[in-house]
Tab-separated table of C-alpha atoms and ligand atoms in Angstrom:
chain	number	residue	atom	x	y	z
G	791	UNK	CA	11.200	-11.469	10.033
G	792	UNK	CA	8.389	-9.000	10.872
G	793	UNK	CA	5.397	-9.299	7.957
G	794	UNK	CA	4.695	-6.467	5.938
G	795	UNK	CA	0.991	-6.132	4.653
G	796	UNK	CA	-1.401	-4.266	2.668
G	797	UNK	CA	-4.213	-2.960	4.863
G	798	UNK	CA	-6.586	-0.807	2.782
G	799	UNK	CA	-7.021	-0.149	-0.826
G	800	UNK	CA	-9.368	3.004	-2.624
G	801	UNK	CA	-10.290	3.650	-5.944
G	802	UNK	CA	-11.546	6.979	-7.206
G	803	UNK	CA	-13.636	6.438	-10.516
G	804	UNK	CA	-14.309	9.611	-12.486
G	805	UNK	CA	-17.753	10.952	-13.244
G	806	UNK	CA	-18.043	10.470	-16.859
G	807	UNK	CA	-18.081	7.432	-18.794
G	808	UNK	CA	-17.874	6.856	-22.658
G	809	UNK	CA	-19.290	3.522	-24.414
G	810	UNK	CA	-17.451	2.318	-27.446
G	811	UNK	CA	-20.681	3.065	-29.493
G	812	UNK	CA	-20.311	6.800	-28.660
G	813	UNK	CA	-16.390	6.793	-29.008
G	814	UNK	CA	-16.826	5.281	-32.603
G	815	UNK	CA	-19.337	7.778	-33.447
G	816	UNK	CA	-17.147	10.593	-32.910
G	817	UNK	CA	-14.036	8.928	-34.386
G	818	UNK	CA	-16.138	8.265	-37.637
G	819	UNK	CA	-17.257	11.420	-37.773
G	820	UNK	CA	-13.761	12.890	-37.926
G	821	UNK	CA	-12.817	10.327	-40.480
G	822	UNK	CA	-15.869	11.352	-42.829
G	823	UNK	CA	-14.971	14.977	-42.725
G	824	UNK	CA	-11.319	14.576	-43.085
G	825	UNK	CA	-12.085	12.451	-46.280
G	826	UNK	CA	-14.431	15.093	-47.514
G	827	UNK	CA	-11.895	17.770	-46.910
G	828	UNK	CA	-9.077	15.762	-48.604
G	829	UNK	CA	-10.862	14.432	-51.183
G	830	UNK	CA	-8.885	15.677	-54.009
G	831	UNK	CA	-5.631	14.497	-52.507
G	832	UNK	CA	-7.279	11.098	-52.027
G	833	UNK	CA	-8.437	10.939	-55.618
G	834	UNK	CA	-4.846	12.130	-56.926
G	835	UNK	CA	-3.019	9.344	-54.635
G	836	UNK	CA	-1.649	12.099	-52.566
G	837	UNK	CA	-3.391	11.244	-49.398
G	838	UNK	CA	-4.766	8.282	-47.971
G	839	UNK	CA	-8.389	8.007	-46.942
G	840	UNK	CA	-9.107	6.976	-43.203
G	841	UNK	CA	-10.789	4.127	-42.380
G	842	UNK	CA	-13.622	3.696	-39.914
G	843	UNK	CA	-13.519	2.364	-36.654
G	844	UNK	CA	-16.422	-0.227	-35.079
G	845	UNK	CA	-17.362	-0.946	-31.554
G	846	UNK	CA	-17.669	-4.605	-32.699
G	847	UNK	CA	-14.038	-5.012	-33.629
G	848	UNK	CA	-13.007	-2.938	-30.269
G	849	UNK	CA	-14.896	-5.535	-28.261
G	850	UNK	CA	-13.780	-8.557	-29.843
G	851	UNK	CA	-10.047	-7.443	-29.933
G	852	UNK	CA	-9.876	-6.003	-26.501
G	853	UNK	CA	-12.719	-6.927	-24.376
G	854	UNK	CA	-13.385	-2.949	-23.678
G	855	UNK	CA	-16.784	-2.048	-23.764
G	856	UNK	CA	-16.771	1.603	-22.249
G	857	UNK	CA	-14.369	3.735	-20.000
G	858	UNK	CA	-14.216	6.313	-17.529
G	859	UNK	CA	-12.654	9.689	-18.260
G	860	UNK	CA	-11.851	13.064	-16.599
G	861	UNK	CA	-13.716	15.034	-19.554
G	862	UNK	CA	-16.326	13.680	-21.997
G	863	UNK	CA	-17.345	16.536	-24.080
G	864	UNK	CA	-13.617	17.304	-25.410
G	865	UNK	CA	-12.921	13.640	-25.893
G	866	UNK	CA	-16.169	13.212	-28.089
G	867	UNK	CA	-16.033	16.668	-29.804
G	868	UNK	CA	-14.827	15.397	-33.625
G	869	UNK	CA	-13.177	18.853	-33.782
G	870	UNK	CA	-11.309	18.491	-30.416
G	871	UNK	CA	-10.921	14.742	-29.635
G	872	UNK	CA	-8.873	15.505	-26.603
G	873	UNK	CA	-9.874	15.805	-22.892
G	874	UNK	CA	-10.029	19.384	-21.681
G	875	UNK	CA	-8.949	19.848	-18.456
G	876	UNK	CA	-8.298	23.630	-17.790
G	877	UNK	CA	-5.345	25.169	-16.336
G	878	UNK	CA	-5.566	25.690	-12.302
G	879	UNK	CA	-3.497	28.318	-10.729
G	880	UNK	CA	-0.330	27.157	-8.940
G	881	UNK	CA	-2.086	27.939	-5.575
G	882	UNK	CA	-5.085	25.327	-6.402
G	883	UNK	CA	-4.555	21.418	-6.313
G	884	UNK	CA	-3.637	20.075	-9.032
G	885	UNK	CA	-5.909	17.253	-10.800
G	886	UNK	CA	-3.552	14.629	-10.024
G	887	UNK	CA	-3.234	15.589	-6.358
G	888	UNK	CA	-7.173	15.940	-6.361
G	889	UNK	CA	-8.028	12.367	-7.552
G	890	UNK	CA	-4.873	10.919	-5.547
G	891	UNK	CA	-6.524	12.508	-2.242
G	892	UNK	CA	-9.957	10.911	-3.110
G	893	UNK	CA	-8.479	7.430	-3.275
G	894	UNK	CA	-6.150	7.674	-0.392
G	895	UNK	CA	-9.273	8.531	1.815
G	896	UNK	CA	-10.653	5.513	1.039
G	897	UNK	CA	-7.526	3.302	1.671
G	898	UNK	CA	-7.160	5.102	4.822
G	899	UNK	CA	-10.330	4.586	6.272
G	900	UNK	CA	-10.330	0.897	4.674
G	901	UNK	CA	-6.866	0.634	6.761
G	902	UNK	CA	-8.425	1.831	9.800
G	903	UNK	CA	-5.637	4.638	9.738
G	904	UNK	CA	-5.331	8.446	10.157
G	905	UNK	CA	-3.207	10.479	7.912
G	906	UNK	CA	-0.925	11.475	10.955
G	907	UNK	CA	-0.027	7.683	11.224
G	908	UNK	CA	1.326	7.531	7.472
G	909	UNK	CA	5.076	7.783	7.193
G	910	UNK	CA	5.489	8.318	3.725
G	911	UNK	CA	3.675	9.032	0.203
G	912	UNK	CA	4.401	7.298	-3.196
G	913	UNK	CA	2.964	8.623	-6.317
G	914	UNK	CA	3.615	6.015	-8.923
G	915	UNK	CA	1.910	6.416	-12.705
G	916	UNK	CA	2.372	6.345	-16.224
G	917	UNK	CA	2.429	10.574	-16.628
G	918	UNK	CA	2.580	13.173	-14.151
G	919	UNK	CA	1.284	16.651	-14.915
G	920	UNK	CA	4.299	18.283	-14.118
G	921	UNK	CA	7.784	17.197	-13.424
G	922	UNK	CA	8.132	18.987	-10.158
G	923	UNK	CA	7.209	19.751	-7.426
G	924	UNK	CA	6.657	16.072	-7.213
G	925	UNK	CA	2.758	15.270	-6.914
G	926	UNK	CA	3.400	12.965	-3.863
G	927	UNK	CA	4.667	16.043	-1.748
G	928	UNK	CA	1.555	17.953	-2.887
G	929	UNK	CA	-0.526	14.839	-1.698
G	930	UNK	CA	1.391	14.571	1.514
G	931	UNK	CA	0.789	18.345	2.130
G	932	UNK	CA	-3.035	17.991	1.369
G	933	UNK	CA	-3.689	15.065	3.514
G	934	UNK	CA	-1.537	16.728	6.277
G	935	UNK	CA	0.873	13.704	6.124
G	936	UNK	CA	4.656	14.263	7.843
G	937	UNK	CA	7.838	12.168	6.677
G	938	UNK	CA	8.798	12.192	2.738
G	939	UNK	CA	7.418	11.549	-0.536
G	940	UNK	CA	8.329	11.296	-3.920
G	941	UNK	CA	6.828	10.328	-7.463
G	942	UNK	CA	8.194	7.457	-9.563
G	943	UNK	CA	6.954	6.125	-13.142
G	944	UNK	CA	7.418	2.754	-15.016
G	945	UNK	CA	4.353	2.771	-16.979
G	946	UNK	CA	1.811	-0.080	-16.451
G	947	UNK	CA	3.817	-1.720	-13.765
G	948	UNK	CA	4.042	1.722	-11.761
G	949	UNK	CA	1.772	0.034	-8.790
G	950	UNK	CA	3.391	-3.030	-8.580
G	951	UNK	CA	6.851	-1.295	-8.812
G	952	UNK	CA	5.727	0.969	-6.326
G	953	UNK	CA	4.434	-1.754	-3.809
G	954	UNK	CA	7.956	-3.387	-4.218
G	955	UNK	CA	9.639	0.386	-3.746
G	956	UNK	CA	7.344	0.916	-0.386
G	957	UNK	CA	8.113	-2.823	1.000
G	958	UNK	CA	11.854	-1.951	0.809
G	959	UNK	CA	11.315	1.094	2.512
G	960	UNK	CA	9.414	-0.301	5.455
G	961	UNK	CA	12.014	-3.529	5.448
G	962	UNK	CA	14.762	-1.167	5.954
G	963	UNK	CA	12.903	0.719	8.837
G	964	UNK	CA	12.627	4.153	6.597
G	965	UNK	CA	8.941	3.960	7.300
G	966	UNK	CA	6.201	2.100	9.008
G	967	UNK	CA	3.386	3.055	6.870
G	968	UNK	CA	3.156	4.047	3.094
G	969	UNK	CA	0.125	5.347	0.981
G	970	UNK	CA	1.361	4.593	-2.616
G	971	UNK	CA	-1.135	6.015	-4.838
G	972	UNK	CA	-1.639	5.503	-8.921
G	973	UNK	CA	-3.795	8.687	-10.459
G	974	UNK	CA	-3.643	7.567	-14.125
G	975	UNK	CA	-5.014	10.366	-16.455
G	976	UNK	CA	-4.506	7.997	-19.675
G	977	UNK	CA	-6.843	9.996	-21.929
G	978	UNK	CA	-4.530	12.781	-21.955
G	979	UNK	CA	-1.886	10.981	-23.679
G	980	UNK	CA	-4.403	8.932	-26.104
G	981	UNK	CA	-4.293	9.958	-29.471
G	982	UNK	CA	-8.091	9.727	-29.979
G	983	UNK	CA	-7.751	10.162	-33.975
G	984	UNK	CA	-5.642	6.932	-34.078
G	985	UNK	CA	-7.984	4.095	-35.512
G	986	UNK	CA	-5.658	1.284	-34.019
G	987	UNK	CA	-5.495	2.654	-30.295
G	988	UNK	CA	-8.277	5.099	-29.739
G	989	UNK	CA	-10.318	2.918	-27.652
G	990	UNK	CA	-7.488	1.552	-25.249
G	991	UNK	CA	-7.512	3.762	-22.462
G	992	UNK	CA	-9.239	5.154	-19.305
G	993	UNK	CA	-8.961	7.364	-16.415
G	994	UNK	CA	-8.925	6.385	-12.634
G	995	UNK	CA	-6.854	6.415	-9.596
G	996	UNK	CA	-5.984	3.767	-6.959
G	997	UNK	CA	-4.352	4.010	-3.926
G	998	UNK	CA	-2.983	1.549	-1.336
G	999	UNK	CA	-1.631	1.588	2.376
G	1000	UNK	CA	1.255	-0.968	3.060
G	1001	UNK	CA	2.398	-1.291	6.384
G	1002	UNK	CA	4.361	-3.340	9.221
G	1003	UNK	CA	2.510	-5.705	10.896
G	1004	UNK	CA	3.179	-4.434	14.450
G	1005	UNK	CA	1.997	-1.144	13.453
G	1006	UNK	CA	-1.529	-2.481	11.524
G	1007	UNK	CA	-4.536	-1.876	13.350
G	1008	UNK	CA	-6.823	-4.006	11.154
G	1009	UNK	CA	-7.604	-7.440	11.775
G	1010	UNK	CA	-7.851	-9.006	8.170
G	1011	UNK	CA	-5.099	-8.158	6.141
G	1012	UNK	CA	-3.129	-9.286	3.040
G	1013	UNK	CA	0.710	-10.447	3.868
G	1014	UNK	CA	2.921	-9.533	0.899
G	1015	UNK	CA	4.837	-12.623	0.644
G	1016	UNK	CA	7.045	-11.471	-2.081
G	1017	UNK	CA	7.390	-9.263	-4.692
G	1018	UNK	CA	9.467	-9.767	-8.219
G	1019	UNK	CA	10.119	-7.322	-10.849
G	1020	UNK	CA	11.475	-7.572	-14.585
G	1021	UNK	CA	12.368	-5.143	-17.171
G	1022	UNK	CA	13.602	-5.753	-20.796
G	1023	UNK	CA	13.893	-2.625	-23.269
G	1024	UNK	CA	11.303	-2.506	-26.127
G	1025	UNK	CA	10.181	0.743	-27.825
G	1026	UNK	CA	7.029	-1.049	-29.010
G	1027	UNK	CA	5.008	0.892	-26.676
G	1028	UNK	CA	6.248	4.375	-27.087
G	1029	UNK	CA	5.775	7.962	-25.803
G	1030	UNK	CA	8.387	10.720	-27.086
G	1031	UNK	CA	6.781	13.441	-24.607
G	1032	UNK	CA	9.491	15.057	-22.667
G	1033	UNK	CA	11.385	18.057	-21.491
G	1034	UNK	CA	13.659	18.234	-24.540
G	1035	UNK	CA	10.938	18.489	-27.151
G	1036	UNK	CA	11.404	22.223	-27.019
G	1037	UNK	CA	14.886	22.219	-27.875
G	1038	UNK	CA	14.117	20.591	-31.219
G	1039	UNK	CA	11.789	22.928	-32.803
G	1040	UNK	CA	10.040	21.639	-35.890
G	1041	UNK	CA	11.273	18.036	-35.520
G	1042	UNK	CA	8.998	15.495	-34.811
G	1043	UNK	CA	5.186	14.937	-34.545
G	1044	UNK	CA	2.363	15.346	-32.389
G	1045	UNK	CA	1.594	11.947	-32.791
G	1046	UNK	CA	4.924	10.890	-31.286
G	1047	UNK	CA	4.316	12.851	-28.317
G	1048	UNK	CA	1.286	10.405	-27.394
G	1049	UNK	CA	1.057	6.682	-26.881
G	1050	UNK	CA	1.974	4.713	-29.741
G	1051	UNK	CA	2.091	1.204	-29.805
G	1052	UNK	CA	2.714	-2.276	-32.217
G	1053	UNK	CA	-0.528	-3.799	-30.476
G	1054	UNK	CA	0.260	-7.322	-32.374
G	1055	UNK	CA	4.086	-7.181	-31.130
G	1056	UNK	CA	3.543	-6.246	-27.571
G	1057	UNK	CA	0.615	-9.144	-27.419
G	1058	UNK	CA	3.231	-11.646	-28.570
G	1059	UNK	CA	6.322	-10.402	-26.630
G	1060	UNK	CA	4.686	-9.782	-23.454
G	1061	UNK	CA	2.565	-12.840	-22.945
G	1062	UNK	CA	5.498	-15.197	-22.586
G	1063	UNK	CA	7.821	-12.654	-20.506
G	1064	UNK	CA	4.772	-12.124	-17.817
G	1065	UNK	CA	4.027	-15.968	-17.612
G	1066	UNK	CA	7.549	-16.780	-16.720
G	1067	UNK	CA	7.664	-13.944	-14.139
G	1068	UNK	CA	4.695	-15.196	-12.571
G	1069	UNK	CA	5.850	-18.849	-12.545
G	1070	UNK	CA	9.241	-18.486	-11.439
G	1071	UNK	CA	8.147	-16.055	-8.722
G	1072	UNK	CA	5.871	-18.923	-7.585
G	1073	UNK	CA	8.343	-21.821	-7.612
G	1074	UNK	CA	10.923	-19.481	-5.781
G	1075	UNK	CA	8.141	-19.534	-3.099
G	1076	UNK	CA	7.254	-23.252	-3.414
G	1077	UNK	CA	3.540	-22.275	-4.554
G	1078	UNK	CA	2.138	-24.142	-7.595
G	1079	UNK	CA	-0.035	-22.091	-9.914
G	1080	UNK	CA	-3.008	-24.301	-8.600
G	1081	UNK	CA	-2.856	-23.037	-5.204
G	1082	UNK	CA	-3.794	-19.565	-5.816
G	1083	UNK	CA	-7.224	-18.652	-5.479
G	1084	UNK	CA	-7.058	-15.710	-7.518
G	1085	UNK	CA	-4.981	-13.703	-10.335
G	1086	UNK	CA	-5.533	-10.041	-10.307
G	1087	UNK	CA	-4.175	-9.672	-13.765
G	1088	UNK	CA	-3.151	-6.473	-15.547
G	1089	UNK	CA	-5.951	-5.180	-17.624
G	1090	UNK	CA	-5.089	-4.358	-21.070
G	1091	UNK	CA	-6.466	-6.806	-23.323
G	1092	UNK	CA	-8.843	-9.673	-22.480
G	1093	UNK	CA	-7.356	-12.067	-25.062
G	1094	UNK	CA	-3.905	-11.299	-23.853
G	1095	UNK	CA	-5.226	-12.550	-20.141
G	1096	UNK	CA	-7.089	-15.218	-21.815
G	1097	UNK	CA	-3.739	-16.681	-22.981
G	1098	UNK	CA	-1.739	-16.036	-19.767
G	1099	UNK	CA	-4.758	-17.798	-17.916
G	1100	UNK	CA	-4.230	-20.941	-19.935
G	1101	UNK	CA	-0.292	-21.049	-19.756
G	1102	UNK	CA	-0.360	-20.483	-16.287
G	1103	UNK	CA	-3.451	-22.037	-15.063
G	1104	UNK	CA	-4.391	-24.486	-17.734
G	1105	UNK	CA	-7.950	-23.062	-17.886
G	1106	UNK	CA	-9.920	-20.430	-19.436
G	1107	UNK	CA	-10.214	-17.061	-17.944
G	1108	UNK	CA	-13.251	-17.243	-15.170
G	1109	UNK	CA	-14.663	-14.420	-12.852
G	1110	UNK	CA	-13.727	-16.264	-9.840
G	1111	UNK	CA	-10.185	-16.990	-10.426
G	1112	UNK	CA	-9.251	-13.949	-13.049
G	1113	UNK	CA	-11.818	-11.145	-12.777
G	1114	UNK	CA	-12.101	-8.635	-15.476
G	1115	UNK	CA	-12.832	-4.902	-15.131
G	1116	UNK	CA	-11.414	-4.185	-18.523
G	1117	UNK	CA	-14.836	-4.060	-19.783
G	1118	UNK	CA	-16.080	-0.902	-17.815
G	1119	UNK	CA	-12.677	0.947	-17.155
G	1120	UNK	CA	-10.542	-0.245	-20.158
G	1121	UNK	CA	-6.826	-0.144	-20.000
G	1122	UNK	CA	-6.040	2.299	-17.044
G	1123	UNK	CA	-2.295	1.534	-17.144
G	1124	UNK	CA	-0.792	0.697	-13.548
G	1125	UNK	CA	-4.206	1.023	-11.914
G	1126	UNK	CA	-6.039	-1.770	-13.554
G	1127	UNK	CA	-4.679	-5.034	-11.453
G	1128	UNK	CA	-5.346	-2.663	-8.308
G	1129	UNK	CA	-8.805	-1.887	-9.532
G	1130	UNK	CA	-9.097	-5.652	-9.544
G	1131	UNK	CA	-7.849	-6.255	-6.119
G	1132	UNK	CA	-9.563	-3.892	-4.440
G	1133	UNK	CA	-13.232	-5.112	-6.322
G	1134	UNK	CA	-12.610	-8.675	-5.823
G	1135	UNK	CA	-10.977	-9.743	-2.416
G	1136	UNK	CA	-13.958	-10.196	0.008
G	1137	UNK	CA	-14.294	-13.644	-0.058
G	1138	UNK	CA	-10.712	-14.498	0.699
G	1139	UNK	CA	-9.992	-16.642	3.945
G	1140	UNK	CA	-6.971	-17.122	6.262
G	1141	UNK	CA	-4.274	-18.601	4.348
G	1142	UNK	CA	-5.586	-17.902	0.752
G	1143	UNK	CA	-2.900	-17.073	-1.797
G	1144	UNK	CA	-3.342	-14.764	-4.641
G	1145	UNK	CA	-0.937	-12.874	-7.149
G	1146	UNK	CA	-1.125	-9.107	-8.512
G	1147	UNK	CA	0.420	-8.849	-11.642
G	1148	UNK	CA	1.310	-5.633	-14.182
G	1149	UNK	CA	3.021	-5.830	-17.284
G	1150	UNK	CA	3.348	-2.981	-20.022
G	1151	UNK	CA	5.735	-0.461	-21.502
G	1152	UNK	CA	9.416	-0.757	-20.582
G	1153	UNK	CA	8.717	-3.740	-21.017
G	1154	UNK	CA	8.106	-4.015	-17.465
G	1155	UNK	CA	6.441	-6.810	-15.245
G	1156	UNK	CA	5.769	-6.689	-11.626
G	1157	UNK	CA	4.454	-9.362	-9.748
G	1158	UNK	CA	3.141	-9.328	-5.922
G	1159	UNK	CA	2.270	-12.676	-4.058
G	1160	UNK	CA	-0.305	-11.898	-1.265
G	1161	UNK	CA	-1.643	-14.131	1.244
G	1162	UNK	CA	-5.049	-13.534	3.526
G	1163	UNK	CA	-3.978	-13.172	7.461
G	1164	UNK	CA	-5.723	-12.245	10.252
G	1165	UNK	CA	-3.880	-10.569	12.789
R	44	COA	N1	-12.025	-0.514	-35.799
R	44	COA	C1	-12.062	-1.644	-36.940
R	44	COA	N2	-11.077	-2.371	-37.376
R	44	COA	C2	-9.755	-1.870	-37.003
R	44	COA	C3	-9.642	-0.995	-35.866
R	44	COA	C4	-10.550	-0.210	-35.583
R	44	COA	N3	-10.414	0.947	-34.572
R	44	COA	N4	-8.305	-1.065	-35.699
R	44	COA	C5	-7.727	-1.953	-36.420
R	44	COA	N5	-8.618	-2.462	-37.366
R	44	COA	C6	-8.502	-3.562	-38.326
R	44	COA	C7	-7.069	-3.446	-38.818
R	44	COA	O1	-7.109	-2.661	-40.177
R	44	COA	C8	-6.751	-5.034	-39.111
R	44	COA	O2	-7.689	-4.994	-40.547
R	44	COA	P1	-6.806	-6.286	-41.685
R	44	COA	O3	-6.707	-7.472	-40.908
R	44	COA	O4	-7.972	-6.323	-42.645
R	44	COA	O5	-5.648	-5.393	-41.862
R	44	COA	C9	-7.570	-6.054	-38.152
R	44	COA	O6	-8.539	-5.056	-37.529
R	44	COA	C10	-6.757	-6.391	-37.225
R	44	COA	O7	-5.875	-5.176	-36.559
R	44	COA	P2	-4.882	-5.427	-35.605
R	44	COA	O8	-4.219	-4.168	-35.138
R	44	COA	O9	-3.772	-6.589	-35.947
R	44	COA	O10	-5.473	-5.933	-34.184
R	44	COA	P3	-5.305	-6.338	-33.151
R	44	COA	O11	-6.166	-8.132	-33.090
R	44	COA	O12	-3.703	-6.678	-32.877
R	44	COA	O13	-6.023	-5.742	-31.779
R	44	COA	C11	-4.797	-4.627	-30.023
R	44	COA	C12	-5.318	-4.609	-31.708
R	44	COA	C13	-4.132	-3.135	-30.026
R	44	COA	C14	-6.290	-4.663	-29.265
R	44	COA	C15	-3.875	-5.771	-29.638
R	44	COA	O14	-3.112	-5.820	-30.365
R	44	COA	C16	-3.384	-5.538	-28.183
R	44	COA	O15	-4.493	-5.238	-27.124
R	44	COA	N6	-2.189	-5.829	-27.921
R	44	COA	C17	-1.507	-5.563	-26.778
R	44	COA	C18	-1.524	-4.203	-26.567
R	44	COA	C19	-1.399	-3.986	-25.015
R	44	COA	O16	-1.546	-4.894	-24.117
R	44	COA	N7	-0.653	-2.804	-24.949
R	44	COA	C20	-0.235	-2.343	-23.629
R	44	COA	C21	-0.553	-0.697	-23.146
R	44	COA	S1	0.019	-0.161	-21.954
């Protein structure tokens, strides 16, 4: 059977970064203003005083030290606390298209391919800036790619599910090479006024070229040995934003239309599911966890990755085996494990094995086993 390979990846990193200290300063100013404004209701018990956040808590609870964002000023203004990304004319490129093109150009260059060599585009991410026309079709047009394009979304596992979808399309003969992109503008669905989660996300875009071995012009690539997806319904990570919102005037709150989670439950429930999916998938391929040179894990929480690492590999998390990008990028939904893969694979030699794994809302888990090969 012909092999299917990853021949190039790309990352677009937004130009602005926000440290925990800066984010907490803005949040605590908002809290102090709120408590001052509502001091009478608070004193009478009609309203609860808000508690301040702390940079020390954020780093200890999550491993996050800073995040990249598409807009800094809006996020840090205590009167706004939301990125300000002005509307563009219909004729202009959408923001998600623009960052997809930037990441895609790097992936194409690394794969030694031109846009005309690509047969399809998949844009797979947690939030789309519009339902239609598909962002993927706009990216296709912007790059001058023929063939077909479509959007898909399974939140934090969008990239790994996108990889399997690309592999299936290539395997069926519907495309020879596919561009798969993950434009994650997570700051736009984050509630920066919510103490429990205001620090979680950052923005980024990742891209990957997946193609048939015979069509590939690069020498050192990663064979996709196997893909495994799993889902289990849960509302512990939830976002109620949708096109039916306007049919329910006066119902629901703005808070429900942003990211909401039961962090503790997610932590407890997702770790065993993800570990089992990785372990079973490796067993199907007669691979022992110890055979893996690297595990590019989903980047949501360092403590969570620490536990997965212990359960799977029986070791502490290390930069060499399970690298972390969470400290500088924060949680970038589906893009996290792909940034990790992009930044940490140059030392792979022929036959070295690795795993790209995502887990998150849905719940959803995606596991991709890869092997370095020389064509
Ligand atoms: N600053 C200071 N203290 C805070 C705080 C903040 N911003 N937010 C919460 N706290 C406090 C809480 O009030 C609580 O205090 P208490 O013990 O006195 O009641 C304490 O810190 C612990 O809160 P908790 O919410 O239980 O924290 P946690 O240790 O579970 O960490 C998460 C929170 C969100 C970082 C963690 O649960 C997590 O990452 N879960 C997995 C999330 C995930 O992967 N989601 C996928 C998203 S796509």
